[in-house]
JSON list of C-alpha atoms in Angstrom, two decimals:
[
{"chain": "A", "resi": 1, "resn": "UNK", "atom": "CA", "xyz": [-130.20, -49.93, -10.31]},
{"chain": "A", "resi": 2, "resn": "UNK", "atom": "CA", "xyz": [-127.16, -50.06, -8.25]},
{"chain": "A", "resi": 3, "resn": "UNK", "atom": "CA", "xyz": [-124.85, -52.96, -7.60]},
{"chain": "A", "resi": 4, "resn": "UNK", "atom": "CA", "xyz": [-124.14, -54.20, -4.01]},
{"chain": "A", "resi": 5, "resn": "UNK", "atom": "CA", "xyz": [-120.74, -54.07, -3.59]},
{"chain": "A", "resi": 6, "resn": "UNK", "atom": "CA", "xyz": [-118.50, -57.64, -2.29]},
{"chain": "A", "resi": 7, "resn": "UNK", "atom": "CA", "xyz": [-118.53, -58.19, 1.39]},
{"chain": "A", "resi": 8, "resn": "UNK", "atom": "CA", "xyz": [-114.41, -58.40, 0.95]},
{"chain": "A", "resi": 9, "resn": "UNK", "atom": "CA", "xyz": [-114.94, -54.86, 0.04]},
{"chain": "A", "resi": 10, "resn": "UNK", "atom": "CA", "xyz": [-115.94, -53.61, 3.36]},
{"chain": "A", "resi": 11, "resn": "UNK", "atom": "CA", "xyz": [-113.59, -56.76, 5.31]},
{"chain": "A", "resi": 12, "resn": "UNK", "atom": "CA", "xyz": [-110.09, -55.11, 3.99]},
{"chain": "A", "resi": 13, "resn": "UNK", "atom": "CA", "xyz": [-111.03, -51.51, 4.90]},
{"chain": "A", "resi": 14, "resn": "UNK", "atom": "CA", "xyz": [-108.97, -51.53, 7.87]},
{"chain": "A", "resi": 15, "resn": "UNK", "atom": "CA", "xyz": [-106.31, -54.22, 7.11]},
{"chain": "A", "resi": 16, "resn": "UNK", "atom": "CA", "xyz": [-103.09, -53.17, 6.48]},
{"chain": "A", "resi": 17, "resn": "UNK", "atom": "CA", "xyz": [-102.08, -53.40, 2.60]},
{"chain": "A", "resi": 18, "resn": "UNK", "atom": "CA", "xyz": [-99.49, -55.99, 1.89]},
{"chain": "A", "resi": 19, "resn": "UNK", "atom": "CA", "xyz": [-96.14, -55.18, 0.18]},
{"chain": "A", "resi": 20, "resn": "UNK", "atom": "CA", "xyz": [-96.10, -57.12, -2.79]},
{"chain": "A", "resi": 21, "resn": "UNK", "atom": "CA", "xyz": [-94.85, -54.96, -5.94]},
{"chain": "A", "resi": 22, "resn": "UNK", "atom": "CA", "xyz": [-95.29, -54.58, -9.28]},
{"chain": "A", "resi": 23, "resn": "UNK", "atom": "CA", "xyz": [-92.95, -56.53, -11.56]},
{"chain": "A", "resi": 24, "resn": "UNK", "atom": "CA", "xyz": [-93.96, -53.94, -14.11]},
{"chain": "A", "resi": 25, "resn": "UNK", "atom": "CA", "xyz": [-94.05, -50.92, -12.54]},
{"chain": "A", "resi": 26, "resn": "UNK", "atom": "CA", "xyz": [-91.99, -51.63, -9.59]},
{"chain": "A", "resi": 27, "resn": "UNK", "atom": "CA", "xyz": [-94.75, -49.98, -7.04]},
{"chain": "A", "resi": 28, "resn": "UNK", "atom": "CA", "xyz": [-96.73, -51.28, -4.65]},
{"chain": "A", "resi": 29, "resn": "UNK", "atom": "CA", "xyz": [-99.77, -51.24, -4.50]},
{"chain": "A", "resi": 30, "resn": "UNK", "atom": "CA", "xyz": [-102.50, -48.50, -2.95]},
{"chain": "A", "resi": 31, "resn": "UNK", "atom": "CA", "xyz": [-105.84, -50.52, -2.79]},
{"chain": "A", "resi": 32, "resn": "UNK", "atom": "CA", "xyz": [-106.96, -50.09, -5.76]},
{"chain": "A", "resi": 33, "resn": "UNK", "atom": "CA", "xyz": [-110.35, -51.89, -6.50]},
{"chain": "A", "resi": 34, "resn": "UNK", "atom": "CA", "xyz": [-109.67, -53.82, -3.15]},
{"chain": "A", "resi": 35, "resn": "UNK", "atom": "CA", "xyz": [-112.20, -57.05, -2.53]},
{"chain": "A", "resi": 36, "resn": "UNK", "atom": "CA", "xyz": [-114.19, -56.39, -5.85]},
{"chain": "A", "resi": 37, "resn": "UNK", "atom": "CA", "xyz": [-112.30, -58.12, -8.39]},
{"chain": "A", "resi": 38, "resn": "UNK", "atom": "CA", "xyz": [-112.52, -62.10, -7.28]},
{"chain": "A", "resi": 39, "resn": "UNK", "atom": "CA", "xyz": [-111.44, -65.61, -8.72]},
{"chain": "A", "resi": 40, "resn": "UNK", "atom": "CA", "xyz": [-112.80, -68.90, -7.76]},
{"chain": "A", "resi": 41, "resn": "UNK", "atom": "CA", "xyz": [-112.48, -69.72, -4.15]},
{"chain": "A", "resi": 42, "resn": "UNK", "atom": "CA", "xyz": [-111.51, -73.42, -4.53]},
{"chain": "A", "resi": 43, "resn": "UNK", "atom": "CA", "xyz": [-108.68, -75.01, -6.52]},
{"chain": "A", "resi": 44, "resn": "UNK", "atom": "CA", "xyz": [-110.02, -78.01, -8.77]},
{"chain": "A", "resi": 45, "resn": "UNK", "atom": "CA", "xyz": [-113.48, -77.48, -7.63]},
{"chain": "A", "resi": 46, "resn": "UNK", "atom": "CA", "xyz": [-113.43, -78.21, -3.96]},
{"chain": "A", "resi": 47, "resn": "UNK", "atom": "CA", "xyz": [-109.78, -79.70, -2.62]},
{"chain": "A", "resi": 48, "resn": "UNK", "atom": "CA", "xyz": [-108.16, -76.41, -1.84]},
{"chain": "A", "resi": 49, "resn": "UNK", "atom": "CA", "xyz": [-108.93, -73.39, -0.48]},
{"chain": "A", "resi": 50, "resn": "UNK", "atom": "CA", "xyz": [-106.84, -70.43, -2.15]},
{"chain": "A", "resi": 51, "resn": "UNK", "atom": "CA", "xyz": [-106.48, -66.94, -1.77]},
{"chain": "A", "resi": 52, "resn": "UNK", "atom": "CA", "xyz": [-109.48, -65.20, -4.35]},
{"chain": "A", "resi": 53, "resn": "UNK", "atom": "CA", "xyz": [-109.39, -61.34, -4.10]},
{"chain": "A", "resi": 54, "resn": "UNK", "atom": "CA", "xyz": [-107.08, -59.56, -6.94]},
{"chain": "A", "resi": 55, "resn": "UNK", "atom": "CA", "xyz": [-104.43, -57.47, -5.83]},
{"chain": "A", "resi": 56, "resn": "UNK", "atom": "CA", "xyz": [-104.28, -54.85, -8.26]},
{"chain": "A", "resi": 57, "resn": "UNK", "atom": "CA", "xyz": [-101.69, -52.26, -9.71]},
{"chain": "A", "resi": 58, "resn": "UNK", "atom": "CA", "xyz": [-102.86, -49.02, -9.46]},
{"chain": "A", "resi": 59, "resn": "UNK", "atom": "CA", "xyz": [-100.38, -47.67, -12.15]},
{"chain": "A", "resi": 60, "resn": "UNK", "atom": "CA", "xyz": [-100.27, -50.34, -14.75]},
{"chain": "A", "resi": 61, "resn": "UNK", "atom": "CA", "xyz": [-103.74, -52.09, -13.61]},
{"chain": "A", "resi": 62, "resn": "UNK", "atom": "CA", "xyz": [-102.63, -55.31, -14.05]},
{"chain": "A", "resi": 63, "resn": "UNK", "atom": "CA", "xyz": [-103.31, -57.79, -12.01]},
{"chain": "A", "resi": 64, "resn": "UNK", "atom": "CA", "xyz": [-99.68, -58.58, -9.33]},
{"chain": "A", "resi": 65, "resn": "UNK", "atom": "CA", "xyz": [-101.47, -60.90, -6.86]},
{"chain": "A", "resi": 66, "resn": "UNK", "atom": "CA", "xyz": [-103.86, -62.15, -4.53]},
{"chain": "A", "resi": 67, "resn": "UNK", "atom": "CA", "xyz": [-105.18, -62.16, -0.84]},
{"chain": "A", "resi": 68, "resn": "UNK", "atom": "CA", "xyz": [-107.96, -63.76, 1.16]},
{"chain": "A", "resi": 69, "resn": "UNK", "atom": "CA", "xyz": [-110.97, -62.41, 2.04]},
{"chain": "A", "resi": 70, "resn": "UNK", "atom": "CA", "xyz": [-111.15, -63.36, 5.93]},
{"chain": "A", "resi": 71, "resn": "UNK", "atom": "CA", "xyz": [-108.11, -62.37, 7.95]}
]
């Protein structure tokens, strides 16, 4: 059985990758695992909305910020 992949996945294909760096590795990052690893949506349950898919390090694979699925 195969596992659908996130909608997010498919939504950043064509954005441009933001330039946030590693403060581990000092590298930016290449789009690794882009839109599949998520957090909650809402901050405290339903005041805030925040930003939910990881941005991940593709060196270190750590975890060096987020971004929101719609554009």
């Amino acid at each position: 059985m195969e596992v659908p992949m996130p909608i997010e996945y498919r939504l950043f294909m064509n954005v441009p990758l933001s330039d946030i760096k590693c403060s581990r590795c000092g590298v930016s990052s290449n789009g690794f695992m882009r839109g599949q690893v998520q957090r909650s949506k809402r901050f405290l349950g339903f005041l805030w909305r925040r930003p939910y898919c990881a941005i991940i390090c593709h060196v270190c694979k750590g975890i060096i910020g987020h971004e929101s699925g719609r554009r």
